[in-house]
mmCIF file of C-alpha atoms in Angstrom:
data_model
loop_
_atom_site.group_PDB
_atom_site.id
_atom_site.type_symbol
_atom_site.label_atom_id
_atom_site.label_comp_id
_atom_site.label_asym_id
_atom_site.label_seq_id
_atom_site.Cartn_x
_atom_site.Cartn_y
_atom_site.Cartn_z
ATOM 1 C CA ILE Q 1 -0.064 -0.225 -0.322
ATOM 2 C CA GLY Q 2 1.642 3.303 -1.191
ATOM 3 C CA ASP Q 3 2.086 6.780 0.691
ATOM 4 C CA ARG Q 4 -0.947 8.259 1.570
ATOM 5 C CA ALA Q 5 -3.110 5.559 -0.395
ATOM 6 C CA PHE Q 6 -6.390 6.022 1.604
ATOM 7 C CA GLN Q 7 -5.565 9.510 3.143
ATOM 8 C CA GLY Q 8 -9.001 10.973 4.035
ATOM 9 C CA CYS Q 9 -11.115 8.235 3.154
ATOM 10 C CA ILE Q 10 -14.176 8.855 5.471
ATOM 11 C CA GLY Q 11 -16.143 6.202 4.219
ATOM 12 C CA LEU Q 12 -13.493 3.625 5.609
ATOM 13 C CA ALA Q 13 -15.121 1.995 8.976
ATOM 14 C CA GLU Q 14 -12.773 -1.284 9.536
ATOM 15 C CA ILE Q 15 -9.714 -2.243 8.025
ATOM 16 C CA VAL Q 16 -8.192 -5.854 8.042
ATOM 17 C CA LEU Q 17 -4.360 -5.962 6.461
ATOM 18 C CA PRO Q 18 -3.512 -9.488 5.555
ATOM 19 C CA ASP Q 19 -0.500 -11.241 6.550
ATOM 20 C CA SER Q 20 0.645 -11.062 2.783
ATOM 21 C CA LEU Q 21 0.919 -7.211 3.142
ATOM 22 C CA THR Q 22 4.501 -6.577 3.526
ATOM 23 C CA SER Q 23 4.820 -2.440 2.932
ATOM 24 C CA LEU Q 24 2.467 0.370 4.264
ATOM 25 C CA GLY Q 25 3.107 3.631 3.141
ATOM 26 C CA THR Q 26 3.629 6.833 5.026
ATOM 27 C CA ARG Q 27 0.233 8.463 6.040
ATOM 28 C CA ALA Q 28 -1.685 5.692 4.158
ATOM 29 C CA PHE Q 29 -4.831 5.994 6.376
ATOM 30 C CA TYR Q 30 -3.910 9.648 7.550
ATOM 31 C CA LYS Q 31 -7.377 11.353 9.070
ATOM 32 C CA CYS Q 32 -9.707 8.465 7.902
ATOM 33 C CA GLU Q 33 -11.967 10.072 10.447
ATOM 34 C CA ASN Q 34 -14.794 7.063 10.443
ATOM 35 C CA LEU Q 35 -12.248 4.102 10.555
ATOM 36 C CA ARG Q 36 -13.344 2.003 13.771
ATOM 37 C CA ARG Q 37 -11.305 -1.167 13.738
ATOM 38 C CA VAL Q 38 -7.702 -1.972 12.084
ATOM 39 C CA SER Q 39 -6.198 -5.463 12.338
ATOM 40 C CA ILE Q 40 -2.625 -5.225 11.226
ATOM 41 C CA GLY Q 41 -1.208 -8.823 10.038
ATOM 42 C CA SER Q 42 2.136 -10.470 10.764
ATOM 43 C CA GLY Q 43 3.855 -9.939 7.320
ATOM 44 C CA LEU Q 44 4.190 -6.006 8.105
ATOM 45 C CA ALA Q 45 7.459 -5.924 9.939
ATOM 46 C CA LYS Q 46 6.888 -1.261 10.500
ATOM 47 C CA ILE Q 47 3.902 0.742 11.094
ATOM 48 C CA PRO Q 48 5.411 4.052 9.389
ATOM 49 C CA ASP Q 49 5.110 7.378 10.707
ATOM 50 C CA TYR Q 50 1.528 8.848 10.574
ATOM 51 C CA ALA Q 51 -0.021 5.677 9.481
ATOM 52 C CA PHE Q 52 -3.198 6.370 11.067
ATOM 53 C CA TYR Q 53 -3.039 9.779 11.996
ATOM 54 C CA LYS Q 54 -6.054 11.500 13.509
ATOM 55 C CA CYS Q 55 -8.491 8.645 12.952
ATOM 56 C CA ILE Q 56 -10.381 9.694 15.836
ATOM 57 C CA LYS Q 57 -13.211 7.461 15.739
ATOM 58 C CA LEU Q 58 -10.253 4.184 15.836
ATOM 59 C CA GLU Q 59 -11.764 2.113 18.759
ATOM 60 C CA ASP Q 60 -10.086 -1.193 18.492
ATOM 61 C CA LEU Q 61 -6.593 -1.497 17.207
ATOM 62 C CA THR Q 62 -4.971 -5.153 16.888
ATOM 63 C CA VAL Q 63 -0.737 -5.421 15.756
ATOM 64 C CA SER Q 64 -0.566 -8.931 15.175
ATOM 65 C CA ASP Q 65 3.368 -10.799 16.027
ATOM 66 C CA GLY Q 66 5.813 -9.849 13.235
ATOM 67 C CA VAL Q 67 5.465 -6.249 13.729
ATOM 68 C CA THR Q 68 8.448 -4.718 15.303
ATOM 69 C CA GLU Q 69 8.408 -1.340 15.116
ATOM 70 C CA ILE Q 70 5.464 1.416 15.134
ATOM 71 C CA GLY Q 71 6.488 5.050 13.356
ATOM 72 C CA ARG Q 72 6.477 8.404 15.002
ATOM 73 C CA TYR Q 73 3.039 9.986 15.241
ATOM 74 C CA ALA Q 74 1.466 6.529 14.055
ATOM 75 C CA PHE Q 75 -1.564 6.563 16.072
ATOM 76 C CA ARG Q 76 -1.430 10.253 17.117
ATOM 77 C CA GLY Q 77 -4.627 11.813 17.991
ATOM 78 C CA CYS Q 78 -6.703 8.576 17.757
ATOM 79 C CA GLU Q 79 -9.064 10.057 20.696
ATOM 80 C CA SER Q 80 -11.396 6.918 20.622
ATOM 81 C CA LEU Q 81 -8.415 4.326 20.905
ATOM 82 C CA ALA Q 82 -9.727 2.418 23.779
ATOM 83 C CA GLU Q 83 -8.469 -1.269 23.056
ATOM 84 C CA LEU Q 84 -4.751 -1.787 22.053
ATOM 85 C CA TYR Q 85 -3.535 -5.242 21.378
ATOM 86 C CA LEU Q 86 0.396 -5.525 20.663
ATOM 87 C CA SER Q 87 2.861 -7.323 19.090
ATOM 88 C CA ARG Q 88 4.924 -9.876 21.354
ATOM 89 C CA GLU Q 89 7.809 -9.040 18.904
ATOM 90 C CA LEU Q 90 7.202 -5.385 19.117
ATOM 91 C CA THR Q 91 10.808 -3.585 19.820
ATOM 92 C CA ALA Q 92 10.369 0.256 19.116
ATOM 93 C CA ILE Q 93 7.518 2.817 19.793
ATOM 94 C CA GLY Q 94 8.367 5.989 18.038
ATOM 95 C CA ASP Q 95 8.038 9.574 19.161
ATOM 96 C CA TYR Q 96 4.468 10.887 19.546
ATOM 97 C CA ALA Q 97 3.235 7.638 18.485
ATOM 98 C CA PHE Q 98 -0.104 7.360 20.880
ATOM 99 C CA TYR Q 99 0.037 11.263 21.870
ATOM 100 C CA ASP Q 100 -3.354 12.212 22.381
ATOM 101 C CA CYS Q 101 -5.118 8.924 22.541
ATOM 102 C CA ASP Q 102 -7.397 10.358 24.931
ATOM 103 C CA ARG Q 103 -9.515 6.598 25.725
ATOM 104 C CA LEU Q 104 -6.786 4.242 26.508
ATOM 105 C CA GLN Q 105 -6.926 3.168 29.845
ATOM 106 C CA GLN Q 106 -3.925 0.665 30.385
ATOM 107 C CA ILE Q 107 -0.743 -0.450 28.510
ATOM 108 C CA THR Q 108 1.603 -3.357 28.996
ATOM 109 C CA LEU Q 109 4.393 -3.487 26.574
ATOM 110 C CA PRO Q 110 5.664 -6.242 25.259
ATOM 111 C CA THR Q 111 8.938 -8.234 26.663
ATOM 112 C CA ALA Q 112 10.672 -7.564 23.452
ATOM 113 C CA MET Q 113 9.998 -3.590 23.615
ATOM 114 C CA ALA Q 114 13.628 -1.983 24.167
ATOM 115 C CA SER Q 115 12.796 1.549 22.825
ATOM 116 C CA LEU Q 116 10.171 4.433 23.668
ATOM 117 C CA GLY Q 117 10.173 7.298 21.916
ATOM 118 C CA ASP Q 118 9.643 11.165 23.546
ATOM 119 C CA TYR Q 119 6.293 11.923 23.970
ATOM 120 C CA ALA Q 120 5.120 8.165 23.031
ATOM 121 C CA PHE Q 121 1.602 8.085 25.080
ATOM 122 C CA ALA Q 122 1.798 11.729 26.475
ATOM 123 C CA ASP Q 123 -1.831 13.297 27.131
ATOM 124 C CA CYS Q 124 -3.573 10.221 27.332
ATOM 125 C CA GLN Q 125 -6.346 11.408 29.606
ATOM 126 C CA GLN Q 126 -7.863 8.519 30.738
ATOM 127 C CA LEU Q 127 -4.684 6.019 31.090
ATOM 128 C CA THR Q 128 -4.686 4.738 34.850
ATOM 129 C CA SER Q 129 -2.263 1.837 34.306
ATOM 130 C CA VAL Q 130 1.061 1.339 32.752
ATOM 131 C CA ASP Q 131 3.277 -1.861 32.844
ATOM 132 C CA ILE Q 132 6.628 -1.999 31.286
ATOM 133 C CA SER Q 133 7.878 -4.097 33.912
ATOM 134 C CA GLN Q 134 8.939 -7.121 31.477
ATOM 135 C CA THR Q 135 10.557 -5.092 28.702
ATOM 136 C CA GLN Q 136 14.158 -4.443 27.819
ATOM 137 C CA ILE Q 137 13.728 -0.300 28.277
ATOM 138 C CA ASP Q 138 16.714 1.168 30.089
ATOM 139 C CA SER Q 139 15.624 4.454 29.359
ATOM 140 C CA LEU Q 140 12.464 6.297 29.677
ATOM 141 C CA PRO Q 141 12.191 9.214 27.206
ATOM 142 C CA ALA Q 142 11.603 13.133 27.827
ATOM 143 C CA TYR Q 143 7.814 13.409 28.299
ATOM 144 C CA ALA Q 144 6.663 9.954 27.601
ATOM 145 C CA PHE Q 145 3.667 10.065 30.039
ATOM 146 C CA THR Q 146 3.200 13.888 30.733
ATOM 147 C CA GLY Q 147 -0.137 15.010 30.975
ATOM 148 C CA CYS Q 148 -1.635 11.426 31.588
ATOM 149 C CA SER Q 149 -3.718 12.643 34.060
ATOM 150 C CA SER Q 150 -5.250 9.661 35.390
ATOM 151 C CA LEU Q 151 -1.851 7.889 35.533
ATOM 152 C CA SER Q 152 -1.924 6.505 39.235
ATOM 153 C CA SER Q 153 0.214 3.403 38.634
ATOM 154 C CA ILE Q 154 3.144 2.440 36.576
ATOM 155 C CA ALA Q 155 5.701 -0.762 36.772
ATOM 156 C CA LEU Q 156 9.127 -0.344 35.824
ATOM 157 C CA PRO Q 157 11.772 -2.583 34.347
ATOM 158 C CA TYR Q 158 14.323 -4.084 36.774
ATOM 159 C CA GLN Q 159 16.986 -2.605 34.119
ATOM 160 C CA LEU Q 160 15.905 1.116 33.849
ATOM 161 C CA ARG Q 161 18.871 3.351 34.478
ATOM 162 C CA GLN Q 162 17.663 6.654 33.279
ATOM 163 C CA ILE Q 163 14.150 8.883 33.370
ATOM 164 C CA GLY Q 164 13.957 11.406 31.013
ATOM 165 C CA SER Q 165 12.975 15.017 31.500
ATOM 166 C CA ALA Q 166 9.082 15.497 32.307
ATOM 167 C CA ALA Q 167 8.363 11.973 31.974
ATOM 168 C CA PHE Q 168 6.041 11.788 34.417
ATOM 169 C CA ALA Q 169 4.840 15.654 34.714
ATOM 170 C CA LYS Q 170 1.263 16.413 35.258
ATOM 171 C CA THR Q 171 -0.002 12.452 36.200
ATOM 172 C CA GLY Q 172 -1.860 11.121 38.912
ATOM 173 C CA ILE Q 173 1.003 8.797 40.441
ATOM 174 C CA THR Q 174 1.174 9.174 43.916
ATOM 175 C CA SER Q 175 4.238 6.453 44.536
ATOM 176 C CA ILE Q 176 6.759 4.661 42.259
ATOM 177 C CA SER Q 177 9.452 2.151 43.218
ATOM 178 C CA LEU Q 178 12.755 2.751 41.712
ATOM 179 C CA PRO Q 179 14.969 0.262 40.655
ATOM 180 C CA THR Q 180 18.242 -0.505 42.166
ATOM 181 C CA THR Q 181 19.941 0.491 38.445
ATOM 182 C CA MET Q 182 18.526 3.957 38.472
ATOM 183 C CA GLU Q 183 21.504 6.624 37.584
ATOM 184 C CA ARG Q 184 19.793 9.630 36.489
ATOM 185 C CA ILE Q 185 16.316 11.151 36.691
ATOM 186 C CA GLY Q 186 15.555 14.200 34.481
ATOM 187 C CA ASP Q 187 14.078 17.777 35.630
ATOM 188 C CA TYR Q 188 10.446 17.925 36.302
ATOM 189 C CA ALA Q 189 10.166 13.930 35.898
#
């Protein structure tokens, strides 16, 4: 599927990308405002930048095993996204990938996850719980969960060394257990 192939197609309501699909272009489903369900098959290794940006009615996302990377801004502004099922092979989530996904309530990142981008889950207003304890992440980036005002619980990985600036700014976290490997915590974290 090429770049901007279905950009702005307001009639699309559901997409099932088959396992045989190996390439998805940048902004392929950008601003498909009535898209409600997306299932991504195992043939796709990367969900590109801006792929589903501002699909404001997207409620349900399934990312099959095989997908290892979610690009920058891939699901930014998908404000109705409530259910998120991620590939067990996912290793990287780009900057702003799930920024402003207001209805997300909980996130558990898979064990293969090693890299999380700046603002990856920022401003997810209804996010209450995050579990990254089983991941390979050793550094939480700046602003990763900033503005998640309902976030009250986070489980951190044992090997975490660094928390970036404002990673938890404007959240509802009341207590946090830091691992013994912690070396640096950024300003306003």
